[in-house]
C-alpha cells in the first residue's frame, strides 16, 4: 500500500530528530527517540532493551567516548516502504578505539550503511535495522 506525502514527511522529521541527537552525540536524546518496546539490529546483532541500545551507541562513539571520535551519520539517499523509511548513508568519524574486532587506526573513516527505520504511532523508533559495510576498516588494518 503506497504512503502519502504527509506520512513521508512525518518519517523524515522523526528520522531527522534521531540523526540530530546522534550527530550531537547526545545519548539521552538518542534514547528518547526509541519506543519502550523496541529492537535495534546492527549487522544482525540484536539489541532489545534500552540499556543494551545505550551501550551500543556509546561503544560506537555517540557519547564522550567510544570507537569513533566526531561520529556523525550522513544520509545520502532515502526510500520508503509501506512501513519504513530506508536510508543509504555513511557513518563518518575518526577511528580511535577497537570496533568489532578492528583495532584503532586513528584514521578518518566513512562506513557505508543501509538502515531501515520503523516508527510507532507515537513517533518513537520501534525498529532500527542497520547493515554496515566494515570493509573500509578491514582495508586499514590489513
Backbone as numpy.savetxt, mean C-alpha at the origin, in Angstrom:
# Nx Ny Nz CAx CAy CAz Cx Cy Cz
-21.47 -5.62 -13.36 -22.30 -4.44 -13.36 -21.42 -3.20 -13.36
-21.61 -2.30 -14.31 -20.80 -1.09 -14.37 -21.08 -0.18 -13.17
-20.07 0.61 -12.83 -20.24 1.58 -11.75 -20.40 2.97 -12.35
-21.05 3.84 -11.61 -21.27 5.20 -12.12 -20.13 6.13 -11.71
-20.17 7.34 -12.25 -19.11 8.31 -11.99 -19.01 8.68 -10.51
-20.14 8.73 -9.83 -20.13 9.08 -8.40 -19.38 8.02 -7.60
-19.58 6.75 -7.93 -18.87 5.67 -7.22 -17.38 5.69 -7.55
-17.05 5.97 -8.79 -15.63 6.09 -9.16 -14.96 7.20 -8.33
-15.62 8.35 -8.24 -15.04 9.47 -7.49 -14.97 9.16 -6.01
-15.96 8.47 -5.47 -15.92 8.06 -4.05 -14.69 7.20 -3.79
-14.45 6.22 -4.64 -13.28 5.34 -4.47 -11.98 6.12 -4.62
-11.93 7.01 -5.59 -10.72 7.84 -5.77 -10.43 8.65 -4.51
-11.46 9.29 -3.98 -11.28 10.14 -2.79 -10.84 9.31 -1.59
-11.43 8.15 -1.40 -11.04 7.29 -0.28 -9.61 6.81 -0.43
-9.23 6.46 -1.65 -7.86 6.00 -1.87 -6.87 7.15 -1.72
-7.24 8.35 -2.16 -6.36 9.52 -1.96 -6.10 9.74 -0.48
-7.12 9.57 0.35 -6.94 9.74 1.80 -5.98 8.68 2.34
-6.11 7.45 1.87 -5.22 6.38 2.32 -3.78 6.66 1.88
-3.59 7.03 0.60 -2.25 7.32 0.10 -1.66 8.56 0.75
-2.48 9.55 1.05 -2.00 10.74 1.73 -1.44 10.38 3.10
-2.15 9.54 3.82 -1.66 9.10 5.14 -0.35 8.33 4.98
-0.28 7.45 3.98 0.96 6.70 3.76 2.10 7.64 3.39
1.86 8.54 2.47 2.93 9.42 2.00 3.37 10.44 3.04
2.54 10.67 4.05 2.94 11.51 5.18 3.50 10.67 6.32
3.66 9.37 6.07 4.19 8.44 7.07 3.45 8.59 8.40
2.14 8.72 8.31 1.28 8.91 9.48 0.57 7.60 9.78
1.20 6.78 10.60 0.69 5.44 10.89 -0.70 5.46 11.50
-0.99 6.44 12.34 -2.33 6.52 12.95 -3.39 6.78 11.88
-3.12 7.73 10.99 -4.07 8.01 9.91 -4.20 6.84 8.95
-3.10 6.15 8.68 -3.18 4.95 7.83 -4.16 3.97 8.44
-4.00 3.70 9.72 -4.84 2.70 10.38 -6.30 3.13 10.42
-6.56 4.42 10.48 -7.95 4.92 10.48 -8.66 4.64 9.16
-7.91 4.37 8.09 -8.54 4.11 6.79 -9.02 2.67 6.67
-8.62 1.79 7.59 -9.01 0.37 7.54 -10.27 0.13 8.37
-11.14 -0.76 7.87 -12.33 -1.15 8.63 -11.92 -2.07 9.78
-12.83 -2.28 10.72 -12.55 -3.16 11.85 -12.34 -4.60 11.38
-13.08 -5.02 10.37 -13.00 -6.38 9.84 -12.35 -6.30 8.46
-11.03 -6.29 8.43 -10.31 -6.03 7.19 -9.29 -7.11 6.92
-8.80 -7.14 5.71 -7.68 -8.01 5.37 -6.77 -7.27 4.41
-5.47 -7.35 4.70 -4.46 -6.83 3.79 -3.64 -8.03 3.33
-3.53 -8.20 2.03 -2.68 -9.24 1.44 -1.52 -8.54 0.76
-0.31 -8.90 1.14 0.88 -8.31 0.55 1.72 -9.45 0.00
1.83 -9.53 -1.32 2.54 -10.65 -1.96 2.13 -11.98 -1.36
0.82 -12.18 -1.25 0.16 -13.40 -0.77 0.28 -13.63 0.74
0.92 -12.74 1.47 0.97 -12.86 2.93 -0.22 -12.10 3.51
-0.99 -12.78 4.35 -2.23 -12.21 4.88 -2.01 -11.53 6.22
-2.61 -10.36 6.37 -2.64 -9.61 7.62 -4.11 -9.33 7.91
-4.65 -9.91 9.00 -6.09 -9.85 9.22 -6.51 -9.03 10.44
-5.58 -8.45 11.15 -5.99 -7.61 12.28 -5.16 -6.33 12.28
-5.66 -5.35 12.98 -5.03 -4.03 12.94 -3.60 -4.04 13.47
-3.31 -4.85 14.48 -1.93 -4.89 15.00 -0.96 -5.37 13.93
-1.32 -6.42 13.21 -0.43 -6.95 12.17 -0.34 -5.99 10.98
-1.44 -5.35 10.64 -1.41 -4.38 9.53 -0.52 -3.19 9.91
-0.63 -2.74 11.15 0.23 -1.65 11.65 1.70 -2.07 11.59
2.01 -3.27 12.06 3.38 -3.77 12.03 3.92 -3.85 10.60
3.09 -4.31 9.68 3.52 -4.42 8.28 3.84 -3.04 7.70
2.99 -2.06 7.96 3.24 -0.70 7.45 4.49 -0.10 8.11
4.67 -0.35 9.39 5.85 0.15 10.09 7.12 -0.51 9.54
7.08 -1.82 9.33 8.21 -2.57 8.79 8.65 -2.01 7.44
7.68 -1.65 6.61 8.02 -1.10 5.29 8.68 0.27 5.41
8.20 1.08 6.34 8.77 2.42 6.50 7.74 3.52 6.51
6.46 3.16 6.67 5.41 4.18 6.77 5.31 4.70 8.21
6.45 4.82 8.85 6.56 5.37 10.21 7.98 5.92 10.33
8.40 6.21 11.54 9.73 6.81 11.73 10.86 5.86 11.35
10.61 4.56 11.41 11.66 3.61 11.06 11.08 2.49 10.22
11.93 1.82 9.49 11.48 0.73 8.65 12.51 0.45 7.58
12.15 -0.41 6.64 13.07 -0.83 5.60 13.38 0.28 4.60
12.48 1.26 4.49 12.67 2.35 3.54 12.53 3.69 4.24
13.32 4.65 3.82 13.22 6.03 4.32 12.62 6.88 3.20
11.78 7.83 3.60 11.15 8.70 2.61 10.17 7.93 1.73
9.56 6.92 2.30 8.68 6.02 1.54 7.44 6.75 1.05
7.10 6.50 -0.20 5.88 7.09 -0.76 5.30 6.16 -1.83
4.00 6.20 -1.93 3.29 5.45 -2.97 2.97 6.41 -4.10
3.21 5.96 -5.32 2.98 6.78 -6.51 2.02 6.02 -7.43
0.76 6.42 -7.48 -0.17 5.76 -8.40 0.06 6.25 -9.83
0.23 5.31 -10.75 0.46 5.68 -12.14 -0.79 5.52 -13.01
-1.55 4.46 -12.78 -2.76 4.20 -13.57 -3.83 3.64 -12.65
-5.07 3.95 -12.94 -6.18 3.42 -12.14 -7.17 2.71 -13.06
-7.81 1.69 -12.50 -8.83 0.92 -13.19 -9.92 0.62 -12.18
-11.09 0.26 -12.67 -12.21 -0.04 -11.78 -12.83 -1.37 -12.15
-13.17 -2.15 -11.13 -13.99 -3.34 -11.30 -15.33 -3.02 -10.65
-16.21 -3.97 -10.64 -17.51 -3.77 -10.00 -17.34 -3.39 -8.54
-16.34 -3.98 -7.86 -16.19 -3.79 -6.42 -14.93 -3.04 -5.98
-13.97 -2.85 -6.87 -12.66 -2.36 -6.43 -12.13 -1.25 -7.33
-11.17 -0.51 -6.77 -10.32 0.36 -7.57 -8.97 -0.35 -7.62
-8.40 -0.42 -8.81 -7.15 -1.14 -9.04 -6.10 -0.12 -9.46
-4.95 -0.16 -8.81 -3.89 0.81 -9.07 -2.64 0.10 -9.56
-2.07 0.61 -10.65 -0.72 0.26 -11.06 0.14 1.41 -10.58
1.14 1.12 -9.77 1.94 2.20 -9.23 3.33 1.77 -8.85
3.98 2.65 -8.07 5.35 2.40 -7.62 5.48 2.77 -6.15
6.20 1.96 -5.41 6.59 2.28 -4.05 8.02 2.79 -4.13
8.25 4.02 -3.70 9.55 4.66 -3.87 10.13 5.05 -2.51
11.44 4.89 -2.38 12.12 5.30 -1.16 13.56 4.82 -1.16
14.29 5.19 -0.12 15.67 4.74 0.05 15.65 3.47 0.89
16.25 2.41 0.35 16.26 1.09 0.99 17.34 1.07 2.08
16.94 1.27 3.34 17.89 1.43 4.44 17.86 0.28 5.46
16.98 -0.68 5.26 16.89 -1.81 6.20 16.46 -3.07 5.48
16.61 -4.18 6.15 16.21 -5.47 5.58 14.75 -5.42 5.15
14.47 -5.99 3.97 13.10 -6.05 3.47 12.90 -7.36 2.74
12.04 -8.19 3.27 11.71 -9.50 2.70 12.98 -10.30 2.38
13.94 -10.24 3.27 15.17 -11.01 3.09 16.26 -10.29 2.32
15.96 -9.13 1.79 16.96 -8.36 1.05 17.64 -7.40 2.02
18.97 -7.50 2.17 19.67 -6.58 3.08 19.63 -5.15 2.54
19.79 -4.20 3.44 19.78 -2.78 3.06 20.83 -2.52 1.98
20.46 -1.69 1.01 21.39 -1.31 -0.07 21.76 0.17 -0.01
21.03 0.95 0.77 21.20 2.40 0.85 21.00 3.07 -0.51
20.22 2.43 -1.37 19.92 2.96 -2.71 18.47 3.42 -2.78
18.23 4.42 -3.61 16.85 4.80 -3.92 16.28 3.73 -4.85
15.07 3.28 -4.54 14.45 2.23 -5.34 13.02 2.62 -5.70
12.55 2.03 -6.78 11.15 2.11 -7.20 10.69 0.68 -7.41
9.71 0.26 -6.62 9.18 -1.09 -6.71 7.79 -1.03 -7.33
7.63 -1.54 -8.55 6.32 -1.52 -9.20 5.33 -2.43 -8.47
4.07 -2.03 -8.44 3.04 -2.86 -7.81 1.72 -2.71 -8.54
0.87 -3.68 -8.31 -0.54 -3.61 -8.67 -1.30 -3.86 -7.38
-2.26 -3.00 -7.06 -3.01 -3.12 -5.81 -4.50 -3.02 -6.09
-5.25 -3.82 -5.34 -6.70 -3.88 -5.45 -7.28 -3.41 -4.11
-8.09 -2.37 -4.13 -8.67 -1.80 -2.91 -10.19 -1.90 -2.97
-10.77 -2.43 -1.89 -12.23 -2.48 -1.78 -12.63 -1.76 -0.49
-13.55 -0.82 -0.62 -14.02 -0.02 0.51 -15.42 -0.45 0.90
-15.73 -0.39 2.19 -17.07 -0.72 2.65 -18.00 0.49 2.51
-19.24 0.33 2.91 -20.24 1.40 2.78 -19.91 2.61 3.64
-19.04 2.43 4.65 -18.66 3.52 5.55 -17.37 4.21 5.11
-16.82 3.80 3.95 -15.62 4.43 3.43 -14.33 3.90 4.01
-14.38 2.72 4.62 -13.18 2.12 5.21 -12.69 0.98 4.32
-11.37 0.78 4.31 -10.80 -0.32 3.54 -11.19 -1.64 4.17
-11.88 -2.49 3.40 -12.17 -3.83 3.90 -11.24 -4.85 3.26
-10.58 -4.45 2.17 -9.63 -5.35 1.53 -8.59 -4.54 0.76
-7.33 -4.85 1.02 -6.21 -4.27 0.27 -5.33 -5.44 -0.14
-5.21 -5.66 -1.44 -4.37 -6.74 -1.96 -3.29 -6.12 -2.83
-2.03 -6.36 -2.48 -0.90 -5.76 -3.19 0.00 -6.86 -3.73
0.34 -6.76 -4.99 1.34 -7.63 -5.60 2.47 -6.71 -6.03
3.64 -6.86 -5.37 4.76 -5.97 -5.63 5.90 -6.73 -6.28
6.50 -6.11 -7.28 7.64 -6.69 -7.97 8.90 -6.33 -7.18
9.54 -7.34 -6.58 10.74 -7.11 -5.79 12.01 -7.27 -6.64
11.85 -7.43 -7.95 12.99 -7.59 -8.85 14.03 -6.49 -8.75
13.63 -5.21 -8.62 14.65 -4.17 -8.49 15.56 -4.38 -7.27
15.03 -4.90 -6.16 15.89 -5.19 -5.00 16.80 -6.37 -5.30
16.26 -7.37 -5.97 17.03 -8.56 -6.31 18.25 -8.16 -7.16
18.04 -7.25 -8.10 19.15 -6.82 -8.95 20.21 -6.04 -8.16
19.79 -5.28 -7.15 20.73 -4.48 -6.36 21.63 -5.34 -5.48
21.12 -6.46 -5.00 21.91 -7.29 -4.08 22.60 -8.45 -4.78
22.38 -8.60 -6.08 22.99 -9.72 -6.82 24.47 -9.51 -7.03
